[in-house]
């Protein structure tokens, strides 16, 4: 397919899903020089994504004291569309829809049916099985996990996850793509929640158990972890940043897949999600936000 980093730089990139992760992925791809098609069936979501990318670029360029004229060039490389057929001739498509295995399998089967044979389809899932998603297609060798972290323009890591049938060629192309967009990658064999979340979720859960048991306040729990373990952000503030609904979904997946009690979901997390207090995105989680 693509034998060099130079050839990888010529690829056409599609992103399916214009939410927080999808628009962040589109932004970093376009910033690296790629022509990007950002697709979402919800036209209102596409409008919000365009505004978000524009605002993020202005904030970033101001912080880094860069030429604001470049912002227009980056935006011009992103095409916003509600038509999935616009993705047919993409070299790589990154799926970033809701974290639901059935929906992802349905979308992958649809993309498999309409896309050219060359197309690699990557999922931004934070923990669902790449092997199972790939099995919903006739191109399991060209299905791979490409897990970005939030906020995508800032976070340097991408987890690259091989499904059981992912080819070495597919992996190498995606590894080169990650390098081209200025990120670092780690290589992972398909397993529940991969690496980072599998290690992170129990820590976040335990912080919630400590809070729920009244052992310490949210502020003191976070302060203790920041000053005692040199973390840049406390676990409860981080949970709010991730989104408590997202965290609940991830935690439930890990517990269901492993059956290990150490991954049990804190009642306090369920309570916040049921109340609609999802963290920063709703203005309230373990903390209040303006």
Coordinates of C-alpha atoms in Angstrom, one line a residue, residues 14 20 22 41 73 84 88 96 126 151 155 163 187 201-202 245 279 282:
X14 CA -12.0 10.3 6.7
X20 CA -15.4 15.9 20.8
X22 CA -14.0 13.2 16.1
X41 CA -25.4 12.2 10.1
X73 CA -5.3 26.9 5.6
X84 CA -21.2 8.6 4.3
X88 CA -15.7 5.7 -0.3
X96 CA -15.3 8.1 16.5
X126 CA -11.4 3.3 24.3
X151 CA -8.3 16.5 24.3
X155 CA -2.6 14.6 24.3
X163 CA -7.3 -7.3 16.3
X187 CA 1.5 -1.2 20.3
X201 CA -10.0 3.1 35.6
X202 CA -9.4 1.2 38.9
X245 CA -20.9 8.9 31.3
X279 CA -18.5 16.5 34.5
X282 CA -22.5 19.6 31.7

